[in-house]
Amino acid sequence: MDLITSWIGNIPEFAVPFALAALGLIITEKSGVLALGAEGLMLVGAVAGIGAYLTFEQNAIALIMAMMAASVVSLLFALMVLVMRINQVISGLVLVFFCQGLSTLVGTLMGWTNQPVPGLHAIALWPLSELPYVGRFFVQNIVVYLTPVIFLVTVWALYRSTPGLRLRAVGENPQASDAAGIPVLGYRLAAIVVGAALIGLAGAFISVLSTKLWIANMTGGRGWIAVALVIFARWSPWKALAGAVLFGCIEALIPQLAASGIKLSQYFVFMAPYAITLGVMIWVAASKRDTSSQPADLGTPFIREERT
Amino acid sequence: MSKPNAIQLTGVSKTFDGFKALADADFTAKWGEVHALLGENGAGKSSLMNIVAGLYGPEGGSLFIDDNPVKLRGPKEAAKLGIGMVHQHFKLVAPFTVAENILLNLGHIQTSGLYRERLRRVSEDIRTMVDRIGFNIDPDTPIHRLSIAEQQRVEILKVLLAGAKVLILDEPTAVLTEEEAESLLTTVQGFAREGAAVILVTHKMNDVLRYADQVTIMRGGRTVTSLRPDSVSVDELVRLTVGESTTHTDQPSAERTPGEPYLRVSDLTSTAGRRALNGLDLTLNRGEIYGIAGVGGNGQSELANALMGIPEPVQGDMEIIGGGDLAELDAAQRRALGIASIPADRYGSALAGPLSIADNFALGDIHSGRYGPFWYLKTRAIEADATKAVHQFDVQGVRSLKQKAALLSGGNAQKLVIAREFSRPPRLVFAHSPSRGLDVKATEAVRERLRAARNDGAAVLLISEDLDEVMAMADRIGVMSAGRIVAEFSRPADRQAIGQAMVNHV
């Protein structure tokens, strides 16, 4: 009984980083930029969040600084893919490796490694928090409650505003957008920077609010799972949120199994999220759902056609 | 008679990479008129109109709108001045609805209000406009569910709702069926009657005769003349468009007696999309060059694809006399029968650019086992053959056989294609625009090869949009229009008659 209660209570902590990172990726990719750098940007957000907390001792400042740090680093990615038009896959991979090195270096040099932080206290949503079994689900920190709000705002901006219409147009048909006078590269830059901010927030959630300390490479591949999640969700924010909860359920289950005395090799525990990701991807491919929801121009650099 | 001038261009020139697309062109369109801009492919019509639409900056000359000199810095500025152009290639975002696409384009018109409100207003504007001009378009339909003709209407709605008073349509009927074209042109004629200026870029004589109030004829980047279409005879119009014969009727090839039929194509019809091929019949004899002339976009590419074995949805018969159905043959069997193909897109369809010259050459014979079994390539044999062919076919610019084929110039790439295709004596040759983009010397070399193949008894089919080329090469000429051969001529053929057949149908 306790097992189930604590499992359900732990789900949001695992689900929120996936959800925020996936949402950031969706914003970037809707503009036609293939963003594989999530893992790296999450690490940057994670280390910056801890660093900012240790410096200012304010959770809000820590989270905001984490978002800003990820956005600043994403400018490098924007420079590579928008200005220099380097292959977006390569640029994304390079960004991950660069950020892994950078975050480890900064964390070590500044002495931020293994320094515990208090995190945010949980708020109980009465009366939901009194429900049997699922009650613990509604005792979470403020960022967890804000996540659905962030989704609402993003969905509204993407699908119910003129800038959102333009952003999606840029990802579907940049030539047509250019002809309509929309600054294609400007929108892509904005999409990269805003997306990176959310991914950075996801990273800071892991370090500042969930694990409550910084360890090198602590995101452990969650950025990659978010990339897979976006494909699984077919670039739909709500499906991505649902997918994040699903992955959160699975991830939260593993420590519970271990705690319940089921003997699991620690390597199996490490492997499990990726095995599950693999399984989900295969299932998605096999179920042959429509692929048309992918932004048509995803991964293609924009060059204004000189003469047709 | 003297309606006020809407658009005037004087002495406009434009050069692309050293190629003079426009030379001292003049053009005047008046309010309340449908003005046709007539000319063959590459005459400079689209370039001239792109200057009016602000897409290209002219190198010389001036542009006047309402008799005021203007300098356009971009398409947005042209739009603000009420100039709207519908391009041949539509600029629409496929998954978005009609209203969303039009809203996207209204960026320069400041509208206030919430997004939903704006979208609703745009939809209303669309409905009003649609009712007024008689289009049947629902603003909430996504673009990808519309037909080509409907998408074109959306493009027209887009420029009209952006406030265009000068409407430029670039080859609007090229993608339409006859009925669709008729309804479209009647509609735009209506715009002109209401006072707008409509410019119709076209190469179709019929569109001009039936719908234009004034026509300006372009040839080779120059405006030849401007006149009222009813003031001249059709013959005169054709003569002005096609130009005086520049063909050196150099053919010393005496009277040739054509051999027996070798390829018989009957009732070839496209099975998908608009009917690019529509019941085409054609017989190709041994020892003759059959030239297919026609204005581009009348099914030539589809015919070339079908014949060369490039996937193309067609039905009908393509029978090689004594060799079976052409469509059933695979690449190896085509080789064995001596079928040589020279596609129009030599870098895209004929050569593998990143591969070496020797590899590209060997591709043709690799099935036959001449260069070893599948697990071992006899590179020496390939190189020996390639060296011989490069010499024999005079492929210049080969520093090494290991050099990438993409580095060859157009003419030499084409020679390499021919060297491969003709490495065994061909019996049936398909050539599509074989001298496109080649200089005079390379063109002559390519043509000489085709003549030599013909003289050795091969049946040669030459598809070309360049009438001069067809006139210079072919023993028999078929004029292709709307997916069919509409007229056939034997040498010596009358250029004017061919020109007329090219433009008179559709």
PDB file of C-alpha atoms in Angstrom, chain B residues 212-335:
ATOM      1  CA  ALA B 212      -6.210  40.354 -73.568  1.00  0.00           C
ATOM      2  CA  ASP B 213      -6.931  43.982 -74.432  1.00  0.00           C
ATOM      3  CA  GLN B 214      -3.303  44.665 -75.195  1.00  0.00           C
ATOM      4  CA  VAL B 215      -0.316  42.410 -75.775  1.00  0.00           C
ATOM      5  CA  THR B 216       3.406  43.041 -75.428  1.00  0.00           C
ATOM      6  CA  ILE B 217       5.644  40.530 -77.119  1.00  0.00           C
ATOM      7  CA  MET B 218       9.076  39.647 -75.742  1.00  0.00           C
ATOM      8  CA  ARG B 219      11.893  37.786 -77.386  1.00  0.00           C
ATOM      9  CA  GLY B 220      15.424  37.257 -76.108  1.00  0.00           C
ATOM     10  CA  GLY B 221      15.099  39.712 -73.226  1.00  0.00           C
ATOM     11  CA  ARG B 222      13.736  42.517 -75.371  1.00  0.00           C
ATOM     12  CA  THR B 223      10.237  43.792 -75.850  1.00  0.00           C
ATOM     13  CA  VAL B 224       9.561  43.433 -79.542  1.00  0.00           C
ATOM     14  CA  THR B 225       6.344  45.363 -79.809  1.00  0.00           C
ATOM     15  CA  SER B 226       3.112  46.181 -78.081  1.00  0.00           C
ATOM     16  CA  LEU B 227      -0.179  46.069 -79.915  1.00  0.00           C
ATOM     17  CA  ARG B 228      -3.857  45.241 -79.694  1.00  0.00           C
ATOM     18  CA  PRO B 229      -4.363  41.547 -80.368  1.00  0.00           C
ATOM     19  CA  ASP B 230      -7.308  42.137 -82.668  1.00  0.00           C
ATOM     20  CA  SER B 231      -5.267  44.469 -84.863  1.00  0.00           C
ATOM     21  CA  VAL B 232      -3.035  41.738 -86.249  1.00  0.00           C
ATOM     22  CA  SER B 233      -3.454  38.325 -87.759  1.00  0.00           C
ATOM     23  CA  VAL B 234      -2.591  35.200 -85.810  1.00  0.00           C
ATOM     24  CA  ASP B 235       0.195  34.511 -88.286  1.00  0.00           C
ATOM     25  CA  GLU B 236       1.728  37.854 -87.549  1.00  0.00           C
ATOM     26  CA  LEU B 237       1.482  37.275 -83.806  1.00  0.00           C
ATOM     27  CA  VAL B 238       3.171  33.886 -84.168  1.00  0.00           C
ATOM     28  CA  ARG B 239       5.873  35.374 -86.356  1.00  0.00           C
ATOM     29  CA  LEU B 240       6.577  38.078 -83.790  1.00  0.00           C
ATOM     30  CA  THR B 241       6.755  35.548 -80.961  1.00  0.00           C
ATOM     31  CA  VAL B 242       8.801  32.841 -82.624  1.00  0.00           C
ATOM     32  CA  GLY B 243      10.996  35.233 -84.548  1.00  0.00           C
ATOM     33  CA  GLU B 244      12.364  35.005 -88.049  1.00  0.00           C
ATOM     34  CA  SER B 245      14.022  31.708 -88.720  1.00  0.00           C
ATOM     35  CA  THR B 246      17.535  31.707 -87.389  1.00  0.00           C
ATOM     36  CA  THR B 247      18.045  28.126 -88.408  1.00  0.00           C
ATOM     37  CA  HIS B 248      20.790  27.436 -90.820  1.00  0.00           C
ATOM     38  CA  THR B 249      19.062  24.804 -92.907  1.00  0.00           C
ATOM     39  CA  ASP B 250      22.374  23.111 -93.087  1.00  0.00           C
ATOM     40  CA  GLN B 251      21.072  19.612 -93.467  1.00  0.00           C
ATOM     41  CA  PRO B 252      22.996  18.065 -96.340  1.00  0.00           C
ATOM     42  CA  SER B 253      21.448  14.764 -95.377  1.00  0.00           C
ATOM     43  CA  ALA B 254      19.703  14.426 -98.716  1.00  0.00           C
ATOM     44  CA  GLU B 255      16.417  12.602 -98.824  1.00  0.00           C
ATOM     45  CA  ARG B 256      16.504   9.938 -96.224  1.00  0.00           C
ATOM     46  CA  THR B 257      14.424   6.907 -96.595  1.00  0.00           C
ATOM     47  CA  PRO B 258      13.194   6.027 -93.166  1.00  0.00           C
ATOM     48  CA  GLY B 259      13.574   2.424 -92.045  1.00  0.00           C
ATOM     49  CA  GLU B 260      10.897   0.197 -90.618  1.00  0.00           C
ATOM     50  CA  PRO B 261       9.045   1.218 -87.490  1.00  0.00           C
ATOM     51  CA  TYR B 262      10.933   0.317 -84.332  1.00  0.00           C
ATOM     52  CA  LEU B 263       8.949   1.813 -81.474  1.00  0.00           C
ATOM     53  CA  ARG B 264       5.213   2.253 -81.456  1.00  0.00           C
ATOM     54  CA  VAL B 265       3.617   4.294 -78.701  1.00  0.00           C
ATOM     55  CA  SER B 266      -0.142   4.320 -78.655  1.00  0.00           C
ATOM     56  CA  ASP B 267      -2.678   6.038 -76.458  1.00  0.00           C
ATOM     57  CA  LEU B 268      -0.186   6.945 -73.761  1.00  0.00           C
ATOM     58  CA  THR B 269      -2.164   8.657 -70.995  1.00  0.00           C
ATOM     59  CA  SER B 270      -1.265   9.855 -67.536  1.00  0.00           C
ATOM     60  CA  THR B 271      -3.149   8.075 -64.806  1.00  0.00           C
ATOM     61  CA  ALA B 272      -2.532  10.567 -62.013  1.00  0.00           C
ATOM     62  CA  GLY B 273      -2.952  14.275 -61.536  1.00  0.00           C
ATOM     63  CA  ARG B 274      -3.886  16.468 -64.444  1.00  0.00           C
ATOM     64  CA  ARG B 275      -3.601  14.626 -67.708  1.00  0.00           C
ATOM     65  CA  ALA B 276      -0.090  15.636 -68.670  1.00  0.00           C
ATOM     66  CA  LEU B 277      -0.173  12.917 -71.310  1.00  0.00           C
ATOM     67  CA  ASN B 278      -3.491  12.540 -73.008  1.00  0.00           C
ATOM     68  CA  GLY B 279      -3.657   9.784 -75.597  1.00  0.00           C
ATOM     69  CA  LEU B 280      -0.287  10.267 -77.239  1.00  0.00           C
ATOM     70  CA  ASP B 281       0.415   8.245 -80.386  1.00  0.00           C
ATOM     71  CA  LEU B 282       3.802   8.108 -81.990  1.00  0.00           C
ATOM     72  CA  THR B 283       5.786   5.814 -84.258  1.00  0.00           C
ATOM     73  CA  LEU B 284       9.534   5.904 -84.355  1.00  0.00           C
ATOM     74  CA  ASN B 285      11.380   4.463 -87.356  1.00  0.00           C
ATOM     75  CA  ARG B 286      14.880   3.084 -87.632  1.00  0.00           C
ATOM     76  CA  GLY B 287      17.392   5.451 -89.128  1.00  0.00           C
ATOM     77  CA  GLU B 288      15.503   8.633 -88.384  1.00  0.00           C
ATOM     78  CA  ILE B 289      15.489  11.395 -85.846  1.00  0.00           C
ATOM     79  CA  TYR B 290      11.991  12.173 -84.679  1.00  0.00           C
ATOM     80  CA  GLY B 291      11.883  15.580 -83.076  1.00  0.00           C
ATOM     81  CA  ILE B 292       9.211  16.569 -80.594  1.00  0.00           C
ATOM     82  CA  ALA B 293       8.606  20.288 -80.534  1.00  0.00           C
ATOM     83  CA  GLY B 294       6.243  22.145 -78.284  1.00  0.00           C
ATOM     84  CA  VAL B 295       5.892  24.756 -75.619  1.00  0.00           C
ATOM     85  CA  GLY B 296       7.275  23.531 -72.298  1.00  0.00           C
ATOM     86  CA  GLY B 297       4.853  21.869 -69.914  1.00  0.00           C
ATOM     87  CA  ASN B 298       2.754  20.140 -72.522  1.00  0.00           C
ATOM     88  CA  GLY B 299       3.736  16.671 -71.350  1.00  0.00           C
ATOM     89  CA  GLN B 300       7.276  16.455 -72.702  1.00  0.00           C
ATOM     90  CA  SER B 301       8.853  15.629 -69.334  1.00  0.00           C
ATOM     91  CA  GLU B 302       6.233  13.008 -68.601  1.00  0.00           C
ATOM     92  CA  LEU B 303       6.764  11.427 -72.015  1.00  0.00           C
ATOM     93  CA  ALA B 304      10.530  11.415 -71.499  1.00  0.00           C
ATOM     94  CA  ASN B 305      10.136   9.805 -68.071  1.00  0.00           C
ATOM     95  CA  ALA B 306       7.787   7.134 -69.374  1.00  0.00           C
ATOM     96  CA  LEU B 307      10.127   6.254 -72.227  1.00  0.00           C
ATOM     97  CA  MET B 308      13.340   6.348 -70.209  1.00  0.00           C
ATOM     98  CA  GLY B 309      11.975   4.108 -67.470  1.00  0.00           C
ATOM     99  CA  ILE B 310      11.776   6.828 -64.825  1.00  0.00           C
ATOM    100  CA  PRO B 311       8.673   6.170 -62.682  1.00  0.00           C
ATOM    101  CA  GLU B 312       5.702   7.934 -64.226  1.00  0.00           C
ATOM    102  CA  PRO B 313       2.057   6.980 -63.817  1.00  0.00           C
ATOM    103  CA  VAL B 314       0.909   6.206 -67.363  1.00  0.00           C
ATOM    104  CA  GLN B 315      -1.169   3.700 -69.205  1.00  0.00           C
ATOM    105  CA  GLY B 316      -1.050   2.809 -72.862  1.00  0.00           C
ATOM    106  CA  ASP B 317       1.289   0.815 -75.063  1.00  0.00           C
ATOM    107  CA  MET B 318       4.953   1.364 -75.693  1.00  0.00           C
ATOM    108  CA  GLU B 319       5.911  -1.503 -77.949  1.00  0.00           C
ATOM    109  CA  ILE B 320       9.332  -2.173 -79.342  1.00  0.00           C
ATOM    110  CA  ILE B 321       8.779  -4.034 -82.575  1.00  0.00           C
ATOM    111  CA  GLY B 322      10.253  -7.455 -81.969  1.00  0.00           C
ATOM    112  CA  GLY B 323      11.396  -6.555 -78.470  1.00  0.00           C
ATOM    113  CA  GLY B 324       8.306  -6.488 -76.320  1.00  0.00           C
ATOM    114  CA  ASP B 325       6.777  -3.891 -74.057  1.00  0.00           C
ATOM    115  CA  LEU B 326       9.146  -1.043 -73.208  1.00  0.00           C
ATOM    116  CA  ALA B 327       7.507  -0.511 -69.832  1.00  0.00           C
ATOM    117  CA  GLU B 328       8.205  -4.097 -68.791  1.00  0.00           C
ATOM    118  CA  LEU B 329      11.937  -3.948 -69.383  1.00  0.00           C
ATOM    119  CA  ASP B 330      14.342  -3.538 -66.499  1.00  0.00           C
ATOM    120  CA  ALA B 331      17.540  -1.550 -66.795  1.00  0.00           C
ATOM    121  CA  ALA B 332      19.668  -4.522 -67.819  1.00  0.00           C
ATOM    122  CA  GLN B 333      17.221  -5.580 -70.521  1.00  0.00           C
ATOM    123  CA  ARG B 334      17.075  -2.033 -71.816  1.00  0.00           C
ATOM    124  CA  ARG B 335      20.853  -2.075 -72.137  1.00  0.00           C
TER     125      ARG B 335
END
